[in-house]
Amino acid sequence: MSPALPVVLPLLAAALLSALGRWMPRRLLDTLALLTTGTVAVGCGSLVRASSQAPIVYWFGGWRVHDGVALGISFTVDPLGAGLATLVAALCTLSLAFAWHYFDSAGHLFHVLMLLFCAAMVGFCLTGDLFNLFVFFELMGVCAYALTGFKVEEPEAIQGAFNFAVTNSAGGVFILLGIGLLYGRTGQLNLAALGQALAAGPLDALVGCAFALLVVGLGTKAALVPFHFWLADAHAVAPTPVCALFSGVMVELGLYGLARVYWTVFAPALGAHAAAVRGVLVGVGVLTAVVGALMAFQQHHLKRQLAFSTVSHMGLALIGVGLLSGKGLAGAALYVLAHAPVKAALFLGVGVLLDRYRSVGEATLWRRGRELPWLGACFALGGWGLAGAPLLGTMPGKAALEEAATQAHLPWLSGVLLFAGVLTGAGVLRATARVFLGWGGPGPREAQDARADALAPEESQEAPRTRWAMGAVVGLLTLAGMVPGWVPHLGAWVEAEAVRFVEPSAYAARVLRGEVRPVPASARPVEVGGEALALGGGSVLAALALVWAVLRRSRSPDGGGLRRVLRAALAPLRDAHSGHVGDYVAWWVAGAAALGGSLLVLLR
């Protein structure tokens, strides 16, 4: 398959449905959208195999490199990019399959937006051009804003979409400014050509400023703290099939873009300052993981809890990227590979609860999920997976991250992984115990919160039965989230491709001169050893102990002395998430100044 086809096909299908969709029956719309995204998934999967020997370079219009100058626009496909594109298309297909029965009255514009969203995300994964990376970034954002405010009749949906659009547009402006600085310095937009041009020139404030602008812009899409405030508001109001894509793949693309831009464009120029860059990125990753975990555990609104959990897990993935090693990147890739289906399954499971009981509040749903034991089992597996339980999908990724941290002489990062895993896993397991087992009834304060959490249904007012197809999608995604822990040699393959990804000279040689350079193999592929298993088991036990302690005290009028102290200590953090876009922009500006200033000082 041509590398351009996975992007062109959904764009053509979206144009067709936009023009003729209003006269098409609903099931024909669903079928065409499903066939399109399914074909894209198969095509991207074939690109993973085809690019296994060397990256595939596709020049649009035949405008190839002349005398080292890249005149045309290219797609440069390597196994990690194609693999992420496959994950995007597969999740889009399953989300559309879930929406088949979830929406009774979705118009054709929903399918058009989903197809455009899929095309933008796939293009973001495959492009080899910095400006087109920005174009796909913006197309992805516009579709996401519209899907967030899909229920235009509800003020909350409009507010969530507005907060999302304002903060991410600010990030887009920063990316565009960074591209402008780089183009002004080099006259190039191709990623490989940019890397070679920057390596040949001086490292000055302009290069440092361009790097800082791109980190802030892409970090906004990745929901890194303090650029993350839009995420929970958007997830709370977006339709649940859309939430599955937001948390499953969209925010991960921000990290992918950051990794791609660093290693292909800046790594040759910033090589002498790698330790400083590592310190900044790992520091932001730790802050994101801790803040996200603390906020997630405090939430009783299931969509917000999962959204903050995503923030925390993006922090863990950023730690892997920020370690600036092949093993660290492999750990981040393996973690995302398991996190995406698990988080999508949990969001779609919340969609089943919302469809059936008209609420996503833990207290409101107390004991009501006992008639859905299969869904409770999926939630329990998801909670264990987020906690990093042995033999489940996230375990290889965590093991690789711990090993990479040790190699970078930062063994204390294992404590951050443990902290984030315990709190985010405990939040989901607490909800599972309350909703599906009826343990720990709501206290007075939670009952009050539950009334605020009550939502309008996303569809019909009649209490429906759970359709088998919706349950099948949730079960399939839950199983897919477990698979990375069971597939032999998957970790070794991902690490080999990660080592190739972090080698900018091999990438540039392939794009600019058509050469295929051998890449050194990893000294020791990822292995899940006894220490990682013990840490994973300890994480699950700690999460279960935390759940037991919380449920035991949940019926106390004030929640107990310790809980009262913790609530008071964390009150400023909760207050910062005010829902007001002005507050969010203020935090965004402060974060951009702090992060950009730190990078500029360290890169002098």
PDB file of N, CA, C and O in Angstrom, residues 308-378:
ATOM      1  N   PHE A 308      -7.776  12.239  34.415  1.00  0.00           N
ATOM      2  CA  PHE A 308      -6.585  12.575  35.206  1.00  0.00           C
ATOM      3  C   PHE A 308      -5.619  11.385  35.265  1.00  0.00           C
ATOM      4  O   PHE A 308      -4.395  11.577  35.353  1.00  0.00           O
ATOM      5  N   SER A 309      -6.167  10.182  35.234  1.00  0.00           N
ATOM      6  CA  SER A 309      -5.295   9.010  35.158  1.00  0.00           C
ATOM      7  C   SER A 309      -4.461   9.050  33.877  1.00  0.00           C
ATOM      8  O   SER A 309      -3.262   8.728  33.887  1.00  0.00           O
ATOM      9  N   THR A 310      -5.081   9.489  32.786  1.00  0.00           N
ATOM     10  CA  THR A 310      -4.329   9.628  31.535  1.00  0.00           C
ATOM     11  C   THR A 310      -3.204  10.649  31.680  1.00  0.00           C
ATOM     12  O   THR A 310      -2.083  10.442  31.188  1.00  0.00           O
ATOM     13  N   VAL A 311      -3.481  11.763  32.370  1.00  0.00           N
ATOM     14  CA  VAL A 311      -2.438  12.759  32.606  1.00  0.00           C
ATOM     15  C   VAL A 311      -1.245  12.103  33.317  1.00  0.00           C
ATOM     16  O   VAL A 311      -0.081  12.267  32.921  1.00  0.00           O
ATOM     17  N   SER A 312      -1.540  11.338  34.367  1.00  0.00           N
ATOM     18  CA  SER A 312      -0.476  10.696  35.126  1.00  0.00           C
ATOM     19  C   SER A 312       0.331   9.729  34.250  1.00  0.00           C
ATOM     20  O   SER A 312       1.574   9.715  34.292  1.00  0.00           O
ATOM     21  N   HIS A 313      -0.360   8.949  33.449  1.00  0.00           N
ATOM     22  CA  HIS A 313       0.346   7.958  32.632  1.00  0.00           C
ATOM     23  C   HIS A 313       1.126   8.610  31.493  1.00  0.00           C
ATOM     24  O   HIS A 313       2.144   8.064  31.048  1.00  0.00           O
ATOM     25  N   MET A 314       0.658   9.782  31.024  1.00  0.00           N
ATOM     26  CA  MET A 314       1.478  10.507  30.048  1.00  0.00           C
ATOM     27  C   MET A 314       2.772  10.998  30.710  1.00  0.00           C
ATOM     28  O   MET A 314       3.817  11.095  30.064  1.00  0.00           O
ATOM     29  N   GLY A 315       2.697  11.315  31.995  1.00  0.00           N
ATOM     30  CA  GLY A 315       3.916  11.676  32.717  1.00  0.00           C
ATOM     31  C   GLY A 315       4.903  10.523  32.743  1.00  0.00           C
ATOM     32  O   GLY A 315       6.115  10.713  32.537  1.00  0.00           O
ATOM     33  N   LEU A 316       4.401   9.309  32.968  1.00  0.00           N
ATOM     34  CA  LEU A 316       5.288   8.134  32.961  1.00  0.00           C
ATOM     35  C   LEU A 316       5.908   7.929  31.585  1.00  0.00           C
ATOM     36  O   LEU A 316       7.106   7.633  31.463  1.00  0.00           O
ATOM     37  N   ALA A 317       5.081   8.096  30.543  1.00  0.00           N
ATOM     38  CA  ALA A 317       5.624   7.925  29.186  1.00  0.00           C
ATOM     39  C   ALA A 317       6.649   9.014  28.879  1.00  0.00           C
ATOM     40  O   ALA A 317       7.664   8.752  28.219  1.00  0.00           O
ATOM     41  N   LEU A 318       6.399  10.243  29.359  1.00  0.00           N
ATOM     42  CA  LEU A 318       7.377  11.312  29.114  1.00  0.00           C
ATOM     43  C   LEU A 318       8.700  11.015  29.821  1.00  0.00           C
ATOM     44  O   LEU A 318       9.773  11.340  29.289  1.00  0.00           O
ATOM     45  N   ILE A 319       8.633  10.408  30.985  1.00  0.00           N
ATOM     46  CA  ILE A 319       9.880  10.021  31.661  1.00  0.00           C
ATOM     47  C   ILE A 319      10.694   9.098  30.753  1.00  0.00           C
ATOM     48  O   ILE A 319      11.909   9.250  30.608  1.00  0.00           O
ATOM     49  N   GLY A 320       9.997   8.138  30.117  1.00  0.00           N
ATOM     50  CA  GLY A 320      10.701   7.235  29.202  1.00  0.00           C
ATOM     51  C   GLY A 320      11.321   7.981  28.030  1.00  0.00           C
ATOM     52  O   GLY A 320      12.468   7.739  27.670  1.00  0.00           O
ATOM     53  N   VAL A 321      10.549   8.903  27.422  1.00  0.00           N
ATOM     54  CA  VAL A 321      11.085   9.692  26.307  1.00  0.00           C
ATOM     55  C   VAL A 321      12.226  10.575  26.791  1.00  0.00           C
ATOM     56  O   VAL A 321      13.275  10.693  26.153  1.00  0.00           O
ATOM     57  N   GLY A 322      12.040  11.188  27.962  1.00  0.00           N
ATOM     58  CA  GLY A 322      13.008  12.157  28.465  1.00  0.00           C
ATOM     59  C   GLY A 322      14.321  11.541  28.908  1.00  0.00           C
ATOM     60  O   GLY A 322      15.319  12.257  29.028  1.00  0.00           O
ATOM     61  N   LEU A 323      14.355  10.245  29.137  1.00  0.00           N
ATOM     62  CA  LEU A 323      15.633   9.605  29.479  1.00  0.00           C
ATOM     63  C   LEU A 323      16.593   9.581  28.292  1.00  0.00           C
ATOM     64  O   LEU A 323      17.781   9.305  28.455  1.00  0.00           O
ATOM     65  N   LEU A 324      16.044   9.866  27.087  1.00  0.00           N
ATOM     66  CA  LEU A 324      16.867  10.038  25.871  1.00  0.00           C
ATOM     67  C   LEU A 324      17.715   8.809  25.557  1.00  0.00           C
ATOM     68  O   LEU A 324      18.897   8.913  25.200  1.00  0.00           O
ATOM     69  N   SER A 325      17.125   7.650  25.709  1.00  0.00           N
ATOM     70  CA  SER A 325      17.818   6.394  25.364  1.00  0.00           C
ATOM     71  C   SER A 325      16.849   5.484  24.629  1.00  0.00           C
ATOM     72  O   SER A 325      15.623   5.646  24.727  1.00  0.00           O
ATOM     73  N   GLY A 326      17.425   4.530  23.887  1.00  0.00           N
ATOM     74  CA  GLY A 326      16.580   3.588  23.181  1.00  0.00           C
ATOM     75  C   GLY A 326      15.715   2.769  24.118  1.00  0.00           C
ATOM     76  O   GLY A 326      14.541   2.523  23.848  1.00  0.00           O
ATOM     77  N   LYS A 327      16.280   2.375  25.247  1.00  0.00           N
ATOM     78  CA  LYS A 327      15.502   1.572  26.193  1.00  0.00           C
ATOM     79  C   LYS A 327      14.378   2.389  26.824  1.00  0.00           C
ATOM     80  O   LYS A 327      13.273   1.894  27.042  1.00  0.00           O
ATOM     81  N   GLY A 328      14.671   3.670  27.122  1.00  0.00           N
ATOM     82  CA  GLY A 328      13.615   4.526  27.681  1.00  0.00           C
ATOM     83  C   GLY A 328      12.488   4.719  26.698  1.00  0.00           C
ATOM     84  O   GLY A 328      11.306   4.636  27.065  1.00  0.00           O
ATOM     85  N   LEU A 329      12.830   4.961  25.425  1.00  0.00           N
ATOM     86  CA  LEU A 329      11.793   5.125  24.408  1.00  0.00           C
ATOM     87  C   LEU A 329      11.024   3.821  24.217  1.00  0.00           C
ATOM     88  O   LEU A 329       9.798   3.832  24.036  1.00  0.00           O
ATOM     89  N   ALA A 330      11.719   2.689  24.254  1.00  0.00           N
ATOM     90  CA  ALA A 330      11.039   1.399  24.135  1.00  0.00           C
ATOM     91  C   ALA A 330      10.062   1.203  25.292  1.00  0.00           C
ATOM     92  O   ALA A 330       8.941   0.710  25.108  1.00  0.00           O
ATOM     93  N   GLY A 331      10.471   1.597  26.501  1.00  0.00           N
ATOM     94  CA  GLY A 331       9.565   1.494  27.642  1.00  0.00           C
ATOM     95  C   GLY A 331       8.325   2.345  27.446  1.00  0.00           C
ATOM     96  O   GLY A 331       7.198   1.899  27.730  1.00  0.00           O
ATOM     97  N   ALA A 332       8.514   3.581  26.951  1.00  0.00           N
ATOM     98  CA  ALA A 332       7.358   4.445  26.703  1.00  0.00           C
ATOM     99  C   ALA A 332       6.445   3.845  25.639  1.00  0.00           C
ATOM    100  O   ALA A 332       5.214   3.857  25.781  1.00  0.00           O
ATOM    101  N   ALA A 333       7.049   3.294  24.558  1.00  0.00           N
ATOM    102  CA  ALA A 333       6.239   2.712  23.481  1.00  0.00           C
ATOM    103  C   ALA A 333       5.462   1.490  23.962  1.00  0.00           C
ATOM    104  O   ALA A 333       4.269   1.335  23.664  1.00  0.00           O
ATOM    105  N   LEU A 334       6.116   0.627  24.731  1.00  0.00           N
ATOM    106  CA  LEU A 334       5.412  -0.558  25.259  1.00  0.00           C
ATOM    107  C   LEU A 334       4.309  -0.148  26.224  1.00  0.00           C
ATOM    108  O   LEU A 334       3.236  -0.761  26.258  1.00  0.00           O
ATOM    109  N   TYR A 335       4.582   0.882  27.011  1.00  0.00           N
ATOM    110  CA  TYR A 335       3.565   1.323  27.976  1.00  0.00           C
ATOM    111  C   TYR A 335       2.344   1.882  27.246  1.00  0.00           C
ATOM    112  O   TYR A 335       1.200   1.582  27.596  1.00  0.00           O
ATOM    113  N   VAL A 336       2.594   2.703  26.211  1.00  0.00           N
ATOM    114  CA  VAL A 336       1.478   3.263  25.437  1.00  0.00           C
ATOM    115  C   VAL A 336       0.699   2.162  24.739  1.00  0.00           C
ATOM    116  O   VAL A 336      -0.535   2.210  24.659  1.00  0.00           O
ATOM    117  N   LEU A 337       1.403   1.149  24.231  1.00  0.00           N
ATOM    118  CA  LEU A 337       0.750   0.043  23.521  1.00  0.00           C
ATOM    119  C   LEU A 337      -0.260  -0.680  24.417  1.00  0.00           C
ATOM    120  O   LEU A 337      -1.305  -1.147  23.946  1.00  0.00           O
ATOM    121  N   ALA A 338       0.019  -0.777  25.710  1.00  0.00           N
ATOM    122  CA  ALA A 338      -0.916  -1.425  26.637  1.00  0.00           C
ATOM    123  C   ALA A 338      -1.915  -0.420  27.206  1.00  0.00           C
ATOM    124  O   ALA A 338      -3.089  -0.741  27.417  1.00  0.00           O
ATOM    125  N   HIS A 339      -1.445   0.798  27.468  1.00  0.00           N
ATOM    126  CA  HIS A 339      -2.315   1.792  28.088  1.00  0.00           C
ATOM    127  C   HIS A 339      -3.485   2.173  27.170  1.00  0.00           C
ATOM    128  O   HIS A 339      -4.611   2.365  27.634  1.00  0.00           O
ATOM    129  N   ALA A 340      -3.219   2.286  25.863  1.00  0.00           N
ATOM    130  CA  ALA A 340      -4.242   2.768  24.938  1.00  0.00           C
ATOM    131  C   ALA A 340      -5.493   1.890  24.952  1.00  0.00           C
ATOM    132  O   ALA A 340      -6.610   2.405  25.173  1.00  0.00           O
ATOM    133  N   PRO A 341      -5.388   0.572  24.737  1.00  0.00           N
ATOM    134  CA  PRO A 341      -6.617  -0.231  24.752  1.00  0.00           C
ATOM    135  C   PRO A 341      -7.256  -0.327  26.134  1.00  0.00           C
ATOM    136  O   PRO A 341      -8.489  -0.372  26.246  1.00  0.00           O
ATOM    137  N   VAL A 342      -6.435  -0.363  27.192  1.00  0.00           N
ATOM    138  CA  VAL A 342      -7.004  -0.435  28.543  1.00  0.00           C
ATOM    139  C   VAL A 342      -7.821   0.825  28.841  1.00  0.00           C
ATOM    140  O   VAL A 342      -8.967   0.753  29.315  1.00  0.00           O
ATOM    141  N   LYS A 343      -7.244   1.974  28.536  1.00  0.00           N
ATOM    142  CA  LYS A 343      -7.973   3.214  28.840  1.00  0.00           C
ATOM    143  C   LYS A 343      -9.207   3.352  27.952  1.00  0.00           C
ATOM    144  O   LYS A 343     -10.257   3.819  28.404  1.00  0.00           O
ATOM    145  N   ALA A 344      -9.097   2.947  26.672  1.00  0.00           N
ATOM    146  CA  ALA A 344     -10.265   2.988  25.791  1.00  0.00           C
ATOM    147  C   ALA A 344     -11.365   2.063  26.312  1.00  0.00           C
ATOM    148  O   ALA A 344     -12.553   2.420  26.299  1.00  0.00           O
ATOM    149  N   ALA A 345     -10.976   0.871  26.795  1.00  0.00           N
ATOM    150  CA  ALA A 345     -11.968  -0.063  27.340  1.00  0.00           C
ATOM    151  C   ALA A 345     -12.664   0.530  28.560  1.00  0.00           C
ATOM    152  O   ALA A 345     -13.887   0.406  28.718  1.00  0.00           O
ATOM    153  N   LEU A 346     -11.901   1.173  29.437  1.00  0.00           N
ATOM    154  CA  LEU A 346     -12.503   1.761  30.634  1.00  0.00           C
ATOM    155  C   LEU A 346     -13.464   2.889  30.256  1.00  0.00           C
ATOM    156  O   LEU A 346     -14.554   3.002  30.831  1.00  0.00           O
ATOM    157  N   PHE A 347     -13.074   3.733  29.312  1.00  0.00           N
ATOM    158  CA  PHE A 347     -13.984   4.810  28.901  1.00  0.00           C
ATOM    159  C   PHE A 347     -15.256   4.246  28.271  1.00  0.00           C
ATOM    160  O   PHE A 347     -16.364   4.720  28.554  1.00  0.00           O
ATOM    161  N   LEU A 348     -15.103   3.261  27.402  1.00  0.00           N
ATOM    162  CA  LEU A 348     -16.303   2.684  26.789  1.00  0.00           C
ATOM    163  C   LEU A 348     -17.143   1.941  27.825  1.00  0.00           C
ATOM    164  O   LEU A 348     -18.378   1.908  27.717  1.00  0.00           O
ATOM    165  N   GLY A 349     -16.486   1.367  28.846  1.00  0.00           N
ATOM    166  CA  GLY A 349     -17.247   0.766  29.949  1.00  0.00           C
ATOM    167  C   GLY A 349     -18.054   1.817  30.695  1.00  0.00           C
ATOM    168  O   GLY A 349     -19.210   1.579  31.076  1.00  0.00           O
ATOM    169  N   VAL A 350     -17.467   2.985  30.900  1.00  0.00           N
ATOM    170  CA  VAL A 350     -18.221   4.091  31.508  1.00  0.00           C
ATOM    171  C   VAL A 350     -19.385   4.477  30.592  1.00  0.00           C
ATOM    172  O   VAL A 350     -20.479   4.814  31.069  1.00  0.00           O
ATOM    173  N   GLY A 351     -19.158   4.383  29.285  1.00  0.00           N
ATOM    174  CA  GLY A 351     -20.235   4.668  28.343  1.00  0.00           C
ATOM    175  C   GLY A 351     -21.395   3.692  28.506  1.00  0.00           C
ATOM    176  O   GLY A 351     -22.566   4.090  28.407  1.00  0.00           O
ATOM    177  N   VAL A 352     -21.093   2.428  28.766  1.00  0.00           N
ATOM    178  CA  VAL A 352     -22.151   1.440  29.016  1.00  0.00           C
ATOM    179  C   VAL A 352     -22.945   1.824  30.268  1.00  0.00           C
ATOM    180  O   VAL A 352     -24.187   1.780  30.282  1.00  0.00           O
ATOM    181  N   LEU A 353     -22.219   2.227  31.329  1.00  0.00           N
ATOM    182  CA  LEU A 353     -22.900   2.638  32.562  1.00  0.00           C
ATOM    183  C   LEU A 353     -23.761   3.867  32.320  1.00  0.00           C
ATOM    184  O   LEU A 353     -24.902   3.961  32.806  1.00  0.00           O
ATOM    185  N   LEU A 354     -23.242   4.837  31.589  1.00  0.00           N
ATOM    186  CA  LEU A 354     -23.996   6.052  31.313  1.00  0.00           C
ATOM    187  C   LEU A 354     -25.213   5.757  30.453  1.00  0.00           C
ATOM    188  O   LEU A 354     -26.307   6.302  30.684  1.00  0.00           O
ATOM    189  N   ASP A 355     -25.046   4.868  29.493  1.00  0.00           N
ATOM    190  CA  ASP A 355     -26.157   4.505  28.616  1.00  0.00           C
ATOM    191  C   ASP A 355     -27.272   3.810  29.394  1.00  0.00           C
ATOM    192  O   ASP A 355     -28.446   3.997  29.106  1.00  0.00           O
ATOM    193  N   ARG A 356     -26.870   3.068  30.427  1.00  0.00           N
ATOM    194  CA  ARG A 356     -27.852   2.250  31.148  1.00  0.00           C
ATOM    195  C   ARG A 356     -28.423   2.948  32.376  1.00  0.00           C
ATOM    196  O   ARG A 356     -29.621   2.837  32.667  1.00  0.00           O
ATOM    197  N   TYR A 357     -27.559   3.711  33.099  1.00  0.00           N
ATOM    198  CA  TYR A 357     -28.002   4.270  34.384  1.00  0.00           C
ATOM    199  C   TYR A 357     -28.019   5.789  34.418  1.00  0.00           C
ATOM    200  O   TYR A 357     -28.290   6.383  35.458  1.00  0.00           O
ATOM    201  N   ARG A 358     -27.641   6.458  33.333  1.00  0.00           N
ATOM    202  CA  ARG A 358     -27.703   7.912  33.213  1.00  0.00           C
ATOM    203  C   ARG A 358     -26.819   8.642  34.204  1.00  0.00           C
ATOM    204  O   ARG A 358     -27.149   9.734  34.652  1.00  0.00           O
ATOM    205  N   SER A 359     -25.719   8.055  34.599  1.00  0.00           N
ATOM    206  CA  SER A 359     -24.828   8.719  35.551  1.00  0.00           C
ATOM    207  C   SER A 359     -23.418   8.168  35.395  1.00  0.00           C
ATOM    208  O   SER A 359     -23.221   7.028  34.956  1.00  0.00           O
ATOM    209  N   VAL A 360     -22.437   8.987  35.771  1.00  0.00           N
ATOM    210  CA  VAL A 360     -21.055   8.522  35.832  1.00  0.00           C
ATOM    211  C   VAL A 360     -20.469   8.822  37.212  1.00  0.00           C
ATOM    212  O   VAL A 360     -19.234   8.848  37.365  1.00  0.00           O
ATOM    213  N   GLY A 361     -21.308   9.055  38.206  1.00  0.00           N
ATOM    214  CA  GLY A 361     -20.847   9.321  39.556  1.00  0.00           C
ATOM    215  C   GLY A 361     -20.754   8.027  40.363  1.00  0.00           C
ATOM    216  O   GLY A 361     -21.665   7.186  40.328  1.00  0.00           O
ATOM    217  N   GLU A 362     -19.661   7.850  41.075  1.00  0.00           N
ATOM    218  CA  GLU A 362     -19.476   6.631  41.878  1.00  0.00           C
ATOM    219  C   GLU A 362     -20.610   6.438  42.862  1.00  0.00           C
ATOM    220  O   GLU A 362     -21.144   5.338  43.019  1.00  0.00           O
ATOM    221  N   ALA A 363     -20.991   7.520  43.567  1.00  0.00           N
ATOM    222  CA  ALA A 363     -22.026   7.407  44.588  1.00  0.00           C
ATOM    223  C   ALA A 363     -23.380   7.079  43.972  1.00  0.00           C
ATOM    224  O   ALA A 363     -24.145   6.256  44.496  1.00  0.00           O
ATOM    225  N   THR A 364     -23.703   7.697  42.848  1.00  0.00           N
ATOM    226  CA  THR A 364     -24.977   7.439  42.188  1.00  0.00           C
ATOM    227  C   THR A 364     -25.059   6.010  41.670  1.00  0.00           C
ATOM    228  O   THR A 364     -26.131   5.392  41.674  1.00  0.00           O
ATOM    229  N   LEU A 365     -23.927   5.491  41.241  1.00  0.00           N
ATOM    230  CA  LEU A 365     -23.905   4.150  40.654  1.00  0.00           C
ATOM    231  C   LEU A 365     -23.689   3.056  41.701  1.00  0.00           C
ATOM    232  O   LEU A 365     -23.597   1.876  41.335  1.00  0.00           O
ATOM    233  N   TRP A 366     -23.605   3.418  42.954  1.00  0.00           N
ATOM    234  CA  TRP A 366     -23.323   2.442  44.011  1.00  0.00           C
ATOM    235  C   TRP A 366     -24.272   1.232  43.941  1.00  0.00           C
ATOM    236  O   TRP A 366     -25.478   1.396  43.937  1.00  0.00           O
ATOM    237  N   ARG A 367     -23.713   0.052  43.815  1.00  0.00           N
ATOM    238  CA  ARG A 367     -24.400  -1.255  43.765  1.00  0.00           C
ATOM    239  C   ARG A 367     -25.166  -1.500  42.470  1.00  0.00           C
ATOM    240  O   ARG A 367     -25.623  -2.604  42.227  1.00  0.00           O
ATOM    241  N   ARG A 368     -25.344  -0.476  41.644  1.00  0.00           N
ATOM    242  CA  ARG A 368     -26.199  -0.644  40.474  1.00  0.00           C
ATOM    243  C   ARG A 368     -25.546  -1.484  39.384  1.00  0.00           C
ATOM    244  O   ARG A 368     -26.232  -2.007  38.508  1.00  0.00           O
ATOM    245  N   GLY A 369     -24.215  -1.593  39.425  1.00  0.00           N
ATOM    246  CA  GLY A 369     -23.524  -2.362  38.394  1.00  0.00           C
ATOM    247  C   GLY A 369     -23.480  -3.849  38.670  1.00  0.00           C
ATOM    248  O   GLY A 369     -22.882  -4.590  37.886  1.00  0.00           O
ATOM    249  N   ARG A 370     -24.130  -4.317  39.775  1.00  0.00           N
ATOM    250  CA  ARG A 370     -24.038  -5.743  40.093  1.00  0.00           C
ATOM    251  C   ARG A 370     -24.715  -6.622  39.053  1.00  0.00           C
ATOM    252  O   ARG A 370     -24.449  -7.817  38.983  1.00  0.00           O
ATOM    253  N   GLU A 371     -25.601  -6.035  38.269  1.00  0.00           N
ATOM    254  CA  GLU A 371     -26.248  -6.824  37.226  1.00  0.00           C
ATOM    255  C   GLU A 371     -25.389  -6.911  35.954  1.00  0.00           C
ATOM    256  O   GLU A 371     -25.810  -7.496  34.963  1.00  0.00           O
ATOM    257  N   LEU A 372     -24.192  -6.295  36.000  1.00  0.00           N
ATOM    258  CA  LEU A 372     -23.264  -6.360  34.861  1.00  0.00           C
ATOM    259  C   LEU A 372     -21.915  -6.916  35.329  1.00  0.00           C
ATOM    260  O   LEU A 372     -20.895  -6.219  35.296  1.00  0.00           O
ATOM    261  N   PRO A 373     -21.863  -8.167  35.779  1.00  0.00           N
ATOM    262  CA  PRO A 373     -20.595  -8.697  36.318  1.00  0.00           C
ATOM    263  C   PRO A 373     -19.473  -8.730  35.295  1.00  0.00           C
ATOM    264  O   PRO A 373     -18.303  -8.548  35.639  1.00  0.00           O
ATOM    265  N   TRP A 374     -19.820  -8.952  34.021  1.00  0.00           N
ATOM    266  CA  TRP A 374     -18.773  -8.989  32.992  1.00  0.00           C
ATOM    267  C   TRP A 374     -18.085  -7.634  32.884  1.00  0.00           C
ATOM    268  O   TRP A 374     -16.866  -7.565  32.671  1.00  0.00           O
ATOM    269  N   LEU A 375     -18.871  -6.545  33.028  1.00  0.00           N
ATOM    270  CA  LEU A 375     -18.272  -5.223  32.940  1.00  0.00           C
ATOM    271  C   LEU A 375     -17.420  -4.949  34.185  1.00  0.00           C
ATOM    272  O   LEU A 375     -16.354  -4.314  34.087  1.00  0.00           O
ATOM    273  N   GLY A 376     -17.869  -5.462  35.344  1.00  0.00           N
ATOM    274  CA  GLY A 376     -17.061  -5.322  36.554  1.00  0.00           C
ATOM    275  C   GLY A 376     -15.722  -6.024  36.410  1.00  0.00           C
ATOM    276  O   GLY A 376     -14.686  -5.509  36.872  1.00  0.00           O
ATOM    277  N   ALA A 377     -15.727  -7.199  35.747  1.00  0.00           N
ATOM    278  CA  ALA A 377     -14.460  -7.909  35.530  1.00  0.00           C
ATOM    279  C   ALA A 377     -13.530  -7.096  34.629  1.00  0.00           C
ATOM    280  O   ALA A 377     -12.309  -7.035  34.862  1.00  0.00           O
ATOM    281  N   CYS A 378     -14.105  -6.458  33.617  1.00  0.00           N
ATOM    282  CA  CYS A 378     -13.270  -5.608  32.728  1.00  0.00           C
ATOM    283  C   CYS A 378     -12.687  -4.432  33.509  1.00  0.00           C
ATOM    284  O   CYS A 378     -11.511  -4.070  33.331  1.00  0.00           O
TER     285      CYS A 378
END
